[in-house]
Coordinates of C-alpha atoms and ligand atoms in Angstrom, one line a residue:
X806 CA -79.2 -49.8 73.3
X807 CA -76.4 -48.9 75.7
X808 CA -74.8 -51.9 77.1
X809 CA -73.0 -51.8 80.8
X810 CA -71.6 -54.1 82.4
X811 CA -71.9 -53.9 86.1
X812 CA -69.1 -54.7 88.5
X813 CA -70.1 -56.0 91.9
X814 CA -73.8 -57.6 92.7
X815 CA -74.1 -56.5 96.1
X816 CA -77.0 -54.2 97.8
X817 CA -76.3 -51.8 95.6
X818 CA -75.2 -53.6 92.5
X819 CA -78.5 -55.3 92.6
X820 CA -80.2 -51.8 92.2
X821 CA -77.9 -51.0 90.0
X822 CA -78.8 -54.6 87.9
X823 CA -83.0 -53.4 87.9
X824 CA -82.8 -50.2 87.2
X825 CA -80.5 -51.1 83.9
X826 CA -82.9 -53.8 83.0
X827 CA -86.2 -51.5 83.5
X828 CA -84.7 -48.8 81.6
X829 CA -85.5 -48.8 77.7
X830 CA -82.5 -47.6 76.5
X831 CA -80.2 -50.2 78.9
X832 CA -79.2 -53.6 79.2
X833 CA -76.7 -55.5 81.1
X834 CA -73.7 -56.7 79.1
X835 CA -72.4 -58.8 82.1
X836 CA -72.6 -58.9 85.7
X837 CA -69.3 -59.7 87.5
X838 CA -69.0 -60.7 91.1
X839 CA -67.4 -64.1 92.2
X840 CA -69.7 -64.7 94.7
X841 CA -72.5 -67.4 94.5
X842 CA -75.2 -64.7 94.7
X843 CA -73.8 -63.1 91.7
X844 CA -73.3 -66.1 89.7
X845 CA -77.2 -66.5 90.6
X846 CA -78.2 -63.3 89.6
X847 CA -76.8 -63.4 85.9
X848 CA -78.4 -66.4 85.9
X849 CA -81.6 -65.3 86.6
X850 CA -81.1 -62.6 84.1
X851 CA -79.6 -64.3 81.7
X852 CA -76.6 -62.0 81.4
X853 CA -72.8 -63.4 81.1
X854 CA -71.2 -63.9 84.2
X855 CA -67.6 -63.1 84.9
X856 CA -65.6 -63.6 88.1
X857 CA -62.9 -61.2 87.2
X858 CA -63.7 -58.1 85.7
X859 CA -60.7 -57.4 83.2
X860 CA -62.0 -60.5 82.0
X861 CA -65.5 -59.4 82.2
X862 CA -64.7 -55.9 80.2
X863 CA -62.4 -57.5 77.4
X864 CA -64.7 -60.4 76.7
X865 CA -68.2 -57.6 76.3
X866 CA -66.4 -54.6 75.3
X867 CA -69.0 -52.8 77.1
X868 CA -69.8 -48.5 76.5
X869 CA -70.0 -48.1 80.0
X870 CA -69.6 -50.3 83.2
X871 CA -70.7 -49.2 86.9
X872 CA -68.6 -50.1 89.7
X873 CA -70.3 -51.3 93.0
X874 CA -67.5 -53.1 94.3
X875 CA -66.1 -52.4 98.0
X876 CA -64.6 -49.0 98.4
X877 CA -60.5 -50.5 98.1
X878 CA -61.5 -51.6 94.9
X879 CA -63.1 -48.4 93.2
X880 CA -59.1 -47.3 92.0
X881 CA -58.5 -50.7 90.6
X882 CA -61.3 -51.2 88.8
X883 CA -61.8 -47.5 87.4
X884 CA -58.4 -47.6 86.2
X885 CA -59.2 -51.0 84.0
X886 CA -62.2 -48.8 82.5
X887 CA -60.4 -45.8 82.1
X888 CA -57.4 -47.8 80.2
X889 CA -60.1 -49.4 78.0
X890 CA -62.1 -45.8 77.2
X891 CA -64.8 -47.1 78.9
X892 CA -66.9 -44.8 80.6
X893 CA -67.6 -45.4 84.4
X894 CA -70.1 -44.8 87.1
X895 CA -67.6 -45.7 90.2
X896 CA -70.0 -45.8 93.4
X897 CA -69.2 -43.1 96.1
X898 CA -67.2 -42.7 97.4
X899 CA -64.3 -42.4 94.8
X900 CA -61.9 -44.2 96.1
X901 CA -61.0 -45.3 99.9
X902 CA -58.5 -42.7 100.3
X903 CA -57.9 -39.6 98.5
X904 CA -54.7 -40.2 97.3
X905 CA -56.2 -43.3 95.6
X906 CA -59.2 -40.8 94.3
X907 CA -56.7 -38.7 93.0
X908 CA -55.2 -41.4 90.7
X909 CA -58.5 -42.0 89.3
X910 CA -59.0 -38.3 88.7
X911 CA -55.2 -38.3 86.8
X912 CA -56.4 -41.0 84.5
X913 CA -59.5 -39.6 83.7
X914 CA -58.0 -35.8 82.6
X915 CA -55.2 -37.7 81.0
X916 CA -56.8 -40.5 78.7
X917 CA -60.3 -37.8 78.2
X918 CA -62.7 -41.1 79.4
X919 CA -65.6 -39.7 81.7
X920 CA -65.6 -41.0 85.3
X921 CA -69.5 -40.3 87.1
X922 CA -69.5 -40.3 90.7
X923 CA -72.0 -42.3 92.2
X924 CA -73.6 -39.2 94.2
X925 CA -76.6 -40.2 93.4
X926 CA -78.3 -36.4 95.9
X927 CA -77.3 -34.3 92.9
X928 CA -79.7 -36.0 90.7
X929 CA -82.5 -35.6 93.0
X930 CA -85.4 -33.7 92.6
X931 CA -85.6 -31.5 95.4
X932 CA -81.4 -31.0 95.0
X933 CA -82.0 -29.8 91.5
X934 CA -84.4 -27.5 92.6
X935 CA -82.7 -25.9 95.4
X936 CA -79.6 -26.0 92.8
X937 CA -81.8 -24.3 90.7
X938 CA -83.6 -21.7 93.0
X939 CA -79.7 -20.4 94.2
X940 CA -78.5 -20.2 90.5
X941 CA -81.5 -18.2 89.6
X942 CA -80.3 -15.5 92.5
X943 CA -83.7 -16.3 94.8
X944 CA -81.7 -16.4 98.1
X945 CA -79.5 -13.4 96.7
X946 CA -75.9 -13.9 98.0
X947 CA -76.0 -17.1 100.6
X948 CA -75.4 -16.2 104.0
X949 CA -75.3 -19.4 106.4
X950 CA -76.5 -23.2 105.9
X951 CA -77.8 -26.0 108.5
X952 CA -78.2 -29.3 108.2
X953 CA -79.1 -32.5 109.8
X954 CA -79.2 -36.4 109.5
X955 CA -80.2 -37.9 112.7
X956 CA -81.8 -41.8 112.3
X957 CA -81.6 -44.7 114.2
X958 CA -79.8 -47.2 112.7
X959 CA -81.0 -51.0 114.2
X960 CA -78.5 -53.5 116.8
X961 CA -78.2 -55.9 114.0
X962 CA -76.6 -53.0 111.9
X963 CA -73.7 -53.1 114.5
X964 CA -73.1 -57.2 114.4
X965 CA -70.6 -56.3 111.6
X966 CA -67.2 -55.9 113.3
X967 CA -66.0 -53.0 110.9
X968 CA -69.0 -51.3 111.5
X969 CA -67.9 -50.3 115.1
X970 CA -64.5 -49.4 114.0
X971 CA -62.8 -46.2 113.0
X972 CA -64.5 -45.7 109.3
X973 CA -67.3 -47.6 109.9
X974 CA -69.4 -44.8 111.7
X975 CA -71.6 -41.8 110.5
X976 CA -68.8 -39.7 109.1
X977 CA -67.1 -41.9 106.4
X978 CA -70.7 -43.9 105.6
X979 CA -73.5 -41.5 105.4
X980 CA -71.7 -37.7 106.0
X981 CA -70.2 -37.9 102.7
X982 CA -73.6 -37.6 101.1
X983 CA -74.6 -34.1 102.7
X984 CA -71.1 -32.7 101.8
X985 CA -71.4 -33.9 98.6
X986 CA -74.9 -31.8 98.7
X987 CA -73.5 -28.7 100.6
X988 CA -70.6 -28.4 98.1
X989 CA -72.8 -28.8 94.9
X990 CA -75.5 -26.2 96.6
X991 CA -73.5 -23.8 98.0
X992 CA -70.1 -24.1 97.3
X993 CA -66.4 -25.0 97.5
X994 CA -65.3 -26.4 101.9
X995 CA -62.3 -24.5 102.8
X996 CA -62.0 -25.8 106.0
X997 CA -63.9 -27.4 109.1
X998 CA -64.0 -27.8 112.5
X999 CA -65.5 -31.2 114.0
X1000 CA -66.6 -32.8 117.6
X1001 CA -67.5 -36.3 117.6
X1002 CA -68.8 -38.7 120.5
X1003 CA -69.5 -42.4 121.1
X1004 CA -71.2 -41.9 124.4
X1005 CA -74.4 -43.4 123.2
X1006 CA -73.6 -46.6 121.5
X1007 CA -70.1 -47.2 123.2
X1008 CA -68.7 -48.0 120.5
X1009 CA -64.7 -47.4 119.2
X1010 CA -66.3 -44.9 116.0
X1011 CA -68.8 -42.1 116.8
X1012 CA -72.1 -42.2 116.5
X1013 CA -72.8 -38.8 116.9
X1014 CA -71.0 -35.4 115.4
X1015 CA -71.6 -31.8 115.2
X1016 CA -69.3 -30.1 112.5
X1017 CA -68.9 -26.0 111.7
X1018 CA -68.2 -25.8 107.8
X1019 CA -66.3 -23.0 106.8
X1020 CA -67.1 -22.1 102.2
X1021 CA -64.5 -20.6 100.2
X1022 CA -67.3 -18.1 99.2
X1023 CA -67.8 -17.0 103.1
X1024 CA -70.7 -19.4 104.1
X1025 CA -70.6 -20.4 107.3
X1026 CA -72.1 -23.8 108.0
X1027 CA -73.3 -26.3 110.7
X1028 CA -74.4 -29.9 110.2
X1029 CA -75.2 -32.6 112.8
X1030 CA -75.1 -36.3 112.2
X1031 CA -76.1 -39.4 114.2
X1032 CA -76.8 -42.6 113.8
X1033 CA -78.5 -43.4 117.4
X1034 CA -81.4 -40.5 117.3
X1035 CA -84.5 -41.3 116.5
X1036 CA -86.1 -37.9 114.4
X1037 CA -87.6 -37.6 110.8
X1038 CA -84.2 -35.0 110.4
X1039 CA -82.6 -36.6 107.5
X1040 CA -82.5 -36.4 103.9
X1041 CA -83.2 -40.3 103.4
X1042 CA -86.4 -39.8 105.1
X1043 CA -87.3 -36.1 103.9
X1044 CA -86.5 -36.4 100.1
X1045 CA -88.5 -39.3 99.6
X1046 CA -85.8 -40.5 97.3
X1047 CA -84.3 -43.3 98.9
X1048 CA -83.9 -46.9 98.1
X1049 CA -84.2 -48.0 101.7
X1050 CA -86.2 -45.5 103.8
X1051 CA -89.7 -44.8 104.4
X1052 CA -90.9 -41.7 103.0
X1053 CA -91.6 -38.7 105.7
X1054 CA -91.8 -35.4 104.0
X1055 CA -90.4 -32.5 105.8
X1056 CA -86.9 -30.5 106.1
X1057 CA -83.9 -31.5 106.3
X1058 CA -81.6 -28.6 105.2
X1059 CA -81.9 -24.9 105.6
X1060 CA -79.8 -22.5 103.3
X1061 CA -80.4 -18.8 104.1
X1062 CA -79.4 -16.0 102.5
X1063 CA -79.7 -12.0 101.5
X1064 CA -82.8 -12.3 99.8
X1065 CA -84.7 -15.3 101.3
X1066 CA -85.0 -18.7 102.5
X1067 CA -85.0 -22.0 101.3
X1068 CA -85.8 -25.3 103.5
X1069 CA -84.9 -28.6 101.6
X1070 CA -86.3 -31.3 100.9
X1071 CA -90.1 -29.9 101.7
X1072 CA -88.8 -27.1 99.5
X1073 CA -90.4 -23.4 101.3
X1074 CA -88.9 -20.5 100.1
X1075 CA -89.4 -17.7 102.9
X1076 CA -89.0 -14.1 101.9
X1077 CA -90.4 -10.5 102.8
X1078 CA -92.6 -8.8 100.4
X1079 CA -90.8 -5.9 99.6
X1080 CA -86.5 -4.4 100.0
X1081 CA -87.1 -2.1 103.2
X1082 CA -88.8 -5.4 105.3
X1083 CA -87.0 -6.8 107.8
X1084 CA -87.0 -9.4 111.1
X1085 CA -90.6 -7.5 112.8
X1086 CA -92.0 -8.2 109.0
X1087 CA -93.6 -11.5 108.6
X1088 CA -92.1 -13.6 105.7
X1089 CA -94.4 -15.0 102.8
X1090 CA -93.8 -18.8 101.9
X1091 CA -94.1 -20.1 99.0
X1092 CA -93.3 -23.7 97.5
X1093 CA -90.7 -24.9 95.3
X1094 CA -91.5 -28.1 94.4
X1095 CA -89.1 -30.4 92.5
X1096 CA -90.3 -32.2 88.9
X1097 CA -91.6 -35.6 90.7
X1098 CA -88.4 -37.6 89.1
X1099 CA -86.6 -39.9 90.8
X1100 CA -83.1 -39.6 92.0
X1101 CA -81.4 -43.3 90.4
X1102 CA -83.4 -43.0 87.4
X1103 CA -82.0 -39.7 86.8
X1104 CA -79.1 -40.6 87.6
X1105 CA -79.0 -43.5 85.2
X1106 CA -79.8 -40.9 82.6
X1107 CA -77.1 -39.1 83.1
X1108 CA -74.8 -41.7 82.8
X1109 CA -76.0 -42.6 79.0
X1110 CA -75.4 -39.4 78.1
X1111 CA -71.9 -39.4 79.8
X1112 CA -71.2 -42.6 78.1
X1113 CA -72.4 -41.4 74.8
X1114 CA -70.4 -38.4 75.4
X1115 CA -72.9 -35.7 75.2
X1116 CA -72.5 -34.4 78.5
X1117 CA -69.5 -33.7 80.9
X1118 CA -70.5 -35.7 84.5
X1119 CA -72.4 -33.7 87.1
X1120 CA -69.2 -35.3 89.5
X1121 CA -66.2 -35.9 87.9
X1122 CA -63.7 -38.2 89.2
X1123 CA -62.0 -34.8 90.7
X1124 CA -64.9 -33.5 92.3
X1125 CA -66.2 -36.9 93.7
X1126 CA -62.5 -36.1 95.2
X1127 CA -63.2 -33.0 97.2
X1128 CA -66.2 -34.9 98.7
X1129 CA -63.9 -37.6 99.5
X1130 CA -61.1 -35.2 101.5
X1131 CA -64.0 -32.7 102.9
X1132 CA -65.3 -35.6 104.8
X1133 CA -61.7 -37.1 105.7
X1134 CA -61.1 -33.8 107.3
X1135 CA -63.8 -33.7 109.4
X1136 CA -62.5 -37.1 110.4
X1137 CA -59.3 -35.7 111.1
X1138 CA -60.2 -32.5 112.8
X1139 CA -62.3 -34.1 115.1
X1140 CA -59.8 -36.6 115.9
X1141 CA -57.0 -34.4 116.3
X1142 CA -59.4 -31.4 117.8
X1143 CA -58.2 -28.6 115.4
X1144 CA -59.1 -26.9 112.2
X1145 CA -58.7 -28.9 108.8
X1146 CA -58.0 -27.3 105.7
X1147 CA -59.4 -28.8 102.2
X1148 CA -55.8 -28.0 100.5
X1149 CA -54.3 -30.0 103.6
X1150 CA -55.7 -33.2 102.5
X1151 CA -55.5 -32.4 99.1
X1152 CA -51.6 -31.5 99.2
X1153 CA -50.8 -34.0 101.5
X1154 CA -53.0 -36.9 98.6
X1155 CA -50.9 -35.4 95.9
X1156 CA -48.0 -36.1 97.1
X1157 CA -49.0 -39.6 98.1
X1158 CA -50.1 -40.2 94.7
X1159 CA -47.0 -39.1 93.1
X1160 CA -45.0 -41.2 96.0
Ligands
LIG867 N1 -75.0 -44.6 96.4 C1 -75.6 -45.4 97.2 O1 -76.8 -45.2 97.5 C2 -74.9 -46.5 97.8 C3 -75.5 -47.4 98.7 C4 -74.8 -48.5 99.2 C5 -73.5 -48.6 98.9 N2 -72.9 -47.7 98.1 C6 -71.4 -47.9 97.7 O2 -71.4 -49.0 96.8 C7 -70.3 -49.8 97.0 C8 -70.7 -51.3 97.3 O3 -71.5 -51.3 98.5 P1 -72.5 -52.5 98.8 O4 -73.2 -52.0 100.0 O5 -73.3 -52.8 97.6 O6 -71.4 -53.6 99.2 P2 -71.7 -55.2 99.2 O7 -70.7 -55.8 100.0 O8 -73.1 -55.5 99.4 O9 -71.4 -55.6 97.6 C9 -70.1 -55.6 97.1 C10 -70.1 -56.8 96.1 O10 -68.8 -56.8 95.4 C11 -68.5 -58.1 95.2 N3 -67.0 -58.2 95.0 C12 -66.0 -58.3 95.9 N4 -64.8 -58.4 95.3 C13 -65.1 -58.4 93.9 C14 -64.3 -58.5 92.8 N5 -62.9 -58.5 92.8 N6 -64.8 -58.5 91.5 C15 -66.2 -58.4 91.4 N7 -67.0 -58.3 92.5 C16 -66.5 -58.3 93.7 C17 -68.9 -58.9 96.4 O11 -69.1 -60.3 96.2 C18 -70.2 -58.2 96.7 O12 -71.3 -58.8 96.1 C19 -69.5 -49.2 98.1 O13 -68.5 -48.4 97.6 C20 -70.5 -48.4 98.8 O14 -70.0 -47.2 99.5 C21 -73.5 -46.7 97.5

């Protein structure tokens, strides 16, 4: 039995709580949030309860611990596993700024404990078999990606003051998750280019965005993001896979390259039937389903054999990283209306770490 203690009983701790206890090879070695709610919730689950988490760690010498505590936190917290050698699933994103991320990262390569990212996409079904389809050469060399997440988010969403701050919108909250995505399916962000408007909530932070994503590897890349648009456009709805959402099968994400096609999360692979066909030949479609798992199970999973050191993480602390300054440069470029380079954020973080 692998025993984890988890940090912070909040909306997604409390996921995090179930999905230890349902799992056979799990159990909760304490839950630690000062808040009445958490004190309630060991309670109820009869798990040791621990305001302060140094505490909590030392007291249950835990093998792993998963940290769902607000994003200023993540460093602190990953730092107190990391000097134990305790393995940790830090919630994404890594850290609330990258030079903070970056820390993490040092401490993880340095000491040799594993740090999983909490992105939970990459252990999704249909990611895995996109992931998979690319790998295997289906799409031959990829050519150009587009993507979407357009919802409506409810007024009641907004009552939270930080919410219609700078950090509070689209970009830093829910964008993070499709670069995570792009960058695992098709490859490292050199740089971006980023509008943003508030037009239709009024708001300070945006509520809509259209970004051009430029790949190390020559991709060329578009995504749009809102949170004020009703459509079905958005992986939380098409994957089926999320905690929150209503499930509404369709495409979300279309990666398209010399050989064919490939629509995620309904997962159609579009290609001609033979070399010498071109754009005035139909295409043939055929499916590529993924294995019917689901995404925070998985990812669970993953993190047991992380903590019991049998597998490197699908995100390392570094990686969760690059998410983190992708997305904080398509804050900055469209603030500053220019192009963003990943090594800019990255070089300037370094040196702020160091600092
Ligand atoms: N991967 C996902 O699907 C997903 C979904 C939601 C949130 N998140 C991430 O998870 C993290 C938590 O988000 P949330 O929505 O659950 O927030 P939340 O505010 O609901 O929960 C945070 C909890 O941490 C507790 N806490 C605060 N300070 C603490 C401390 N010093 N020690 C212990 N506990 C403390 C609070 O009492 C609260 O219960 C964030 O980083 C967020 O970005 C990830």
């Amino acid at each position: 039995m692998i025993r984890i203690a988890l940090l912070g009983a909040g909306l997604i701790g409390r996921e995090h709580a179930a999905l230890i206890q349902a799992h056979p090879g799990t159990g909760l070695a304490a839950i630690c949030d000062p808040s009445p709610a958490g004190k309630a919730l060991a309670d109820t689950l009869g798990v040791p309860h621990f305001a302060d988490y140094a505490k909590a760690l030392d007291a249950t010498r835990p093998d792993g611990a998963i940290i769902a505590l607000p994003n200023r936190l993540h460093e602190p917290a990953a730092l107190a596993c990391i000097e134990r050698g305790i393995a940790c699933l830090v919630e994404k994103p890594v850290a609330d700024t990258v030079a903070a991320g970056m820390r993490i990262a040092q401490a993880s390569e340095a000491r040799g404990v594993p740090v999983l990212v909490g992105h939970h996409r990459r252990h999704s079904p249909d990611i895995r078999a996109a992931k998979k389809s690319i790998a295997a050469g289906e799409l031959g060399d990829l050519v150009a990606v587009n993507g979407m997440t357009l919802f409506d988010k409810p007024d009641a969403y907004f009552q939270a003051e930080w919410r219609r701050q700078p950090g509070g919108g689209p970009l830093l909250i829910n964008l993070i998750h499709d670069i995570d995505a792009l960058r695992h399916l098709i490859g490292e962000i050199e740089s971006v280019r980023a509008f943003t408007s508030s037009a239709t909530r009024g708001f300070v932070v945006e509520d809509t965005a259209s970004i051009a994503i430029r790949f190390r590897n020559g991709v060329l890349g578009s995504f749009v993001i809102s949170d004020a648009a009703v459509s079905p456009w958005a992986w939380e709805y098409c994957s089926g896979q999320a905690l929150y959402h209503p499930a509404q099968p369709g495409p979300c994400l279309f990666i398209a390259g010399r050989k064919a096609a490939l629509s995620v999360s309904d997962m159609y692979l579009w290609r001609h039937a033979s070399q010498d066909e071109h754009w005035q030949h139909p295409l043939l479609r055929e499916h590529r389903p993924g294995d019917g798992s689901r995404t925070y199970v998985n990812q669970l999973d993953h993190f047991i054999a992380v903590i019991r050191r049998e597998v490197e993480p699908l995100i390392s602390a570094r990686d969760g990283l690059a998410t983190l300054a992708a997305t904080l440069a398509i804050e900055t470029a469209a603030r500053e209306d220019r192009t963003v380079t990943l090594d800019e954020m990255l070089g300037q973080a370094a040196e702020r770490a160091v600092a």
